[in-house]
Amino acid sequence: MSYLLILALTLTYYLLLSLLCFLVYFYDKQAAIQRRSRVPEKNLLLLSLIGGWPGALLAHKFLRHKSMKRPFLRWFFLMLVLHWLLLFALLTACVFFANAH
């Protein structure tokens, strides 16, 4: 599989999960306002963990949701750092393999 295809698939994966994550945050914010049943924090964190963190960041900023809960933010930013390390490793591997051929 070519490195460009891997990058395209990775970006598509993050884009789709980010959209899903943003929508789940939006739903949870509306549920909080209307005092309905909420999305458990562990589910929000799981969505971030599996790749929805860009959408979660946008939700923190634009929806102002879960932006003040310190324990939640600590776990969220730990997952964010893990994903940045993973992306760095992926990009490094792609550059390495692109230059090797």
Coordinates of C-alpha atoms in Angstrom, one line a residue:
M1 CA 0.0 0.0 0.0
S2 CA 1.4 3.4 -1.0
Y3 CA 2.2 5.9 1.7
L4 CA -0.1 8.5 0.0
L5 CA -3.0 6.0 0.3
I6 CA -2.2 5.5 4.0
L7 CA -2.1 9.2 4.6
A8 CA -5.4 9.7 2.7
L9 CA -7.1 6.9 4.6
T10 CA -5.8 8.3 7.9
L11 CA -7.0 11.8 7.2
T12 CA -10.4 10.4 6.1
Y13 CA -10.6 8.4 9.3
Y14 CA -9.9 11.4 11.5
L15 CA -12.3 13.6 9.5
L16 CA -15.2 11.2 9.9
L17 CA -14.6 10.4 13.5
S18 CA -14.1 14.1 14.2
L19 CA -17.5 14.9 12.7
L20 CA -19.1 12.1 14.7
C21 CA -17.4 13.3 17.9
F22 CA -18.5 16.9 17.3
L23 CA -22.1 15.8 16.7
V24 CA -22.1 13.7 19.9
Y25 CA -20.7 16.7 21.9
F26 CA -23.5 18.8 20.3
Y27 CA -26.1 16.3 21.3
D28 CA -24.7 16.1 24.9
K29 CA -24.7 19.9 25.2
Q30 CA -28.3 20.1 24.0
A31 CA -29.2 17.3 26.5
A32 CA -27.5 19.2 29.3
I33 CA -29.5 22.4 28.4
Q34 CA -32.8 20.5 28.2
R35 CA -32.0 18.4 31.3
R36 CA -32.3 15.2 29.3
S37 CA -30.3 12.0 29.6
R38 CA -26.6 12.7 28.9
V39 CA -23.8 11.0 27.1
P40 CA -21.5 9.4 29.6
E41 CA -18.1 11.1 29.8
K42 CA -16.3 7.8 29.2
N43 CA -18.1 7.6 25.9
L44 CA -16.9 11.1 24.9
L45 CA -13.4 10.2 26.0
L46 CA -13.6 6.9 24.0
L47 CA -14.6 8.8 20.9
S48 CA -11.5 11.1 21.4
L49 CA -9.3 8.1 22.0
I50 CA -10.2 6.3 18.8
G51 CA -9.6 9.4 16.7
G52 CA -12.3 12.0 17.2
W53 CA -10.2 14.4 19.2
P54 CA -10.1 17.1 16.5
G55 CA -13.9 17.3 16.6
A56 CA -13.8 17.3 20.4
L57 CA -11.4 20.2 20.3
L58 CA -13.7 22.1 18.1
A59 CA -16.7 21.3 20.4
H60 CA -14.7 22.5 23.4
K61 CA -14.0 25.8 21.6
F62 CA -17.2 26.5 19.7
L63 CA -19.8 24.8 21.8
R64 CA -18.0 25.6 25.1
H65 CA -18.9 22.1 26.2
K66 CA -16.7 20.2 28.7
S67 CA -14.3 23.0 28.6
M68 CA -14.1 23.7 32.3
K69 CA -14.2 20.2 33.9
R70 CA -10.6 19.7 35.0
P71 CA -10.6 15.9 35.4
F72 CA -12.2 15.4 32.0
L73 CA -9.7 17.8 30.4
R74 CA -6.7 16.0 31.9
W75 CA -7.8 12.7 30.3
F76 CA -8.7 14.4 27.1
F77 CA -5.4 16.1 26.7
L78 CA -3.5 12.9 27.6
M79 CA -5.3 11.3 24.6
L80 CA -4.5 14.3 22.5
V81 CA -0.8 13.9 23.2
L82 CA -1.0 10.2 22.4
H83 CA -2.6 10.9 19.0
W84 CA 0.0 13.6 18.2
L85 CA 2.8 11.0 18.9
L86 CA 1.0 8.4 16.8
L87 CA 0.5 10.9 13.9
F88 CA 4.2 12.0 14.1
A89 CA 5.2 8.3 14.0
L90 CA 3.0 7.7 11.0
L91 CA 4.2 10.7 9.1
T92 CA 7.8 9.9 9.9
A93 CA 7.3 6.3 8.6
C94 CA 5.6 7.6 5.4
V95 CA 8.5 10.1 4.7
F96 CA 11.0 7.3 5.4
F97 CA 9.4 4.9 3.0
A98 CA 8.8 7.6 0.4
N99 CA 12.5 8.4 0.4
A100 CA 13.5 4.7 0.5
H101 CA 11.9 4.1 -2.9

